[in-house]
Coordinates of C-alpha atoms in Angstrom, one line a residue:
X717 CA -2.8 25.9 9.8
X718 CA -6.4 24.2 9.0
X719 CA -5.1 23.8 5.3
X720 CA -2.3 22.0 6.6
X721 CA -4.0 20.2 8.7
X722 CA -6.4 19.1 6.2
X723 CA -4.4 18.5 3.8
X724 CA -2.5 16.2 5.7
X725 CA -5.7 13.9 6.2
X726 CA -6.7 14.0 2.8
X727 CA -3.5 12.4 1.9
X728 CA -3.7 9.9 4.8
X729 CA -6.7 8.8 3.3
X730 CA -5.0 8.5 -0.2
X731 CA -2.4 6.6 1.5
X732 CA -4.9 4.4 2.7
X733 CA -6.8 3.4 -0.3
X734 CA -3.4 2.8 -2.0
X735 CA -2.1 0.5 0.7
X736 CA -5.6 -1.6 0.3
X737 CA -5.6 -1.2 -3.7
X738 CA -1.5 -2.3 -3.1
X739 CA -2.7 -5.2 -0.6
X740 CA -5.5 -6.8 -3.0
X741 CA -2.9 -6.7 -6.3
X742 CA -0.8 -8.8 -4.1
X743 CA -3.9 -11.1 -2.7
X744 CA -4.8 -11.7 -6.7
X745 CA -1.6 -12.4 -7.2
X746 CA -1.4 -15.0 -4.2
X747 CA -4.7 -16.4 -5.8
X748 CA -3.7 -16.9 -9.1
X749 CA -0.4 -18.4 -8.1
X750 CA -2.4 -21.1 -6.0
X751 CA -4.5 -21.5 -9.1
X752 CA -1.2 -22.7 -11.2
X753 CA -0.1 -24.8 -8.7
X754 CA -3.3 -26.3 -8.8
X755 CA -3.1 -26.9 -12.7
X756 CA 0.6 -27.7 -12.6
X757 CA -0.1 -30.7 -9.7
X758 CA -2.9 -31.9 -12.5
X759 CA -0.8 -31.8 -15.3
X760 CA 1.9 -33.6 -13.5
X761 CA -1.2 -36.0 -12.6
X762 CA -2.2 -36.6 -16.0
X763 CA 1.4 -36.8 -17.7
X764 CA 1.8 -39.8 -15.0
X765 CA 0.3 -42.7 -17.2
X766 CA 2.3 -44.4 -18.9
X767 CA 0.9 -46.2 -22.0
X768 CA 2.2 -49.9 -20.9
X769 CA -0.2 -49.4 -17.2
X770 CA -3.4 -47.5 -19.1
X771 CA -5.9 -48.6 -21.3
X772 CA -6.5 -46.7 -24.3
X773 CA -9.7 -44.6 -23.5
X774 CA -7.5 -43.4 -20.2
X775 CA -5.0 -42.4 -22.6
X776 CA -7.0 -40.3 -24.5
X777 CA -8.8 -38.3 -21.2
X778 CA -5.6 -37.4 -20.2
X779 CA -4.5 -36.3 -23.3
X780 CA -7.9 -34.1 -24.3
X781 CA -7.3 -32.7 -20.4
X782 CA -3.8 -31.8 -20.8
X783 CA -4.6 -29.9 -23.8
X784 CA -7.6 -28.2 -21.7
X785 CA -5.4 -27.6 -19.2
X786 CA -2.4 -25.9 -21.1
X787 CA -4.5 -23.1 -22.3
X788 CA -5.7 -22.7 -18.7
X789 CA -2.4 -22.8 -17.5
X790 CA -1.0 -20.5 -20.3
X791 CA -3.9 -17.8 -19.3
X792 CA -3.4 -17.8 -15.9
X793 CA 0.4 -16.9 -16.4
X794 CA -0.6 -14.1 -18.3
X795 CA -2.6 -12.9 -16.0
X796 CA -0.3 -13.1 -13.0
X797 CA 2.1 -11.3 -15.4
X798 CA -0.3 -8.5 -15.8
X799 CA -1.1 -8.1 -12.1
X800 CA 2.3 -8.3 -10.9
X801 CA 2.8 -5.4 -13.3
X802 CA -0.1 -3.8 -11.8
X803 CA 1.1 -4.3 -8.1
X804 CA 4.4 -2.7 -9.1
X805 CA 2.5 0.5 -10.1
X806 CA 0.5 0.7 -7.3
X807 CA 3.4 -0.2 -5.0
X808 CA 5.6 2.9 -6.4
X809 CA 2.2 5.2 -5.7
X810 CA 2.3 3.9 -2.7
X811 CA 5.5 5.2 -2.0
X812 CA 5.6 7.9 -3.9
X813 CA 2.2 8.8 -1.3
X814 CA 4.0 8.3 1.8
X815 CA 7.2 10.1 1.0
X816 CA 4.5 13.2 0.1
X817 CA 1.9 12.5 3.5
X818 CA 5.2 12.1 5.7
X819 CA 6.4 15.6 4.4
X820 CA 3.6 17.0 4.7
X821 CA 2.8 15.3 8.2
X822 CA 6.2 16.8 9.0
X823 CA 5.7 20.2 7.9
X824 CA 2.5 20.2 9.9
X825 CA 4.0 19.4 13.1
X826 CA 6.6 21.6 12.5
X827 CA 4.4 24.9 12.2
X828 CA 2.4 23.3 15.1
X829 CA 5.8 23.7 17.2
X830 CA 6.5 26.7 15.6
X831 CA 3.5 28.0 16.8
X832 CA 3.7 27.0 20.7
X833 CA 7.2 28.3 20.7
X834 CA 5.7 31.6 19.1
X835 CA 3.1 31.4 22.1
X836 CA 5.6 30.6 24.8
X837 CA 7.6 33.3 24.0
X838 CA 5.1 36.0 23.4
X839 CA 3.5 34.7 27.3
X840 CA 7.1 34.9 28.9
X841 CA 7.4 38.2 27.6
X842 CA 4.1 39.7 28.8
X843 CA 5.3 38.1 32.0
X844 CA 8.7 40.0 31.7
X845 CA 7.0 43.3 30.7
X846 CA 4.7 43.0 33.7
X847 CA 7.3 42.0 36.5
X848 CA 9.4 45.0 35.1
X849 CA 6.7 47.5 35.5
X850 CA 6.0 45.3 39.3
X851 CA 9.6 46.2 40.0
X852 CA 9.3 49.8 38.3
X853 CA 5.9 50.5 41.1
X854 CA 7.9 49.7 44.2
X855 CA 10.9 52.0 43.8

């Protein structure tokens, strides 16, 4: 009962540090998508002169940051890839964890019931056994 009943912590505790492992993926991912908005609002900036308004040297920073940018923006989408990959994994260990720490959770209780019944019975039998013999003394 013990093994059970340490067992059953020990994969609470797994539980846990996949549900904060499963809670930062998903925080990255939350920061890298703010990231690309970021880039794609200055990209949208930056694609916003028109050669008839700017003067030439304005031109050319835009361009030289768009092409900055695109790599930035290119990495970044890889990366969000990759970590909504990751999230995925750790989301189905996640679950596969809970299925096993509720069935195990459940078996515990179970022989925990088991148990009490077991008790309850074996005390309302001594109880039986002794008001027979108190009924067996009087006659």
């Amino acid at each position: 009962m013990k093994q059970l009943q340490r067992l059953c912590q020990q994969e609470e505790r797994k539980l846990s540090q996949l549900g904060r492992q499963r809670g930062e993926a998903q925080q990255r991912i939350e920061s890298i998508a703010q990231q690309q908005r970021s880039l794609g609002e200055m990209l949208d900036e930056y694609q916003q002169y028109s050669p008839k308004v700017a003067c030439s040297l304005l031109l050319q920073n835009s361009n030289n940051l768009q092409l900055a940018l695109r790599p930035m923006q290119a990495r970044l989408t890889r990366q969000q890839i990759l970590l909504q990959q990751e999230h995925l994994r750790v989301d189905g260990l996640w679950r596969q964890q809970l299925g096993r720490q509720q069935g195990i959770k459940w078996l515990y209780q179970k022989r925990k019931q088991d148990k009490i019944e077991l008790n309850n019975r074996q005390e309302q039998k001594q109880l039986d056994d002794l008001a027979s013999r108190a009924r067996t003394n009087r006659s």
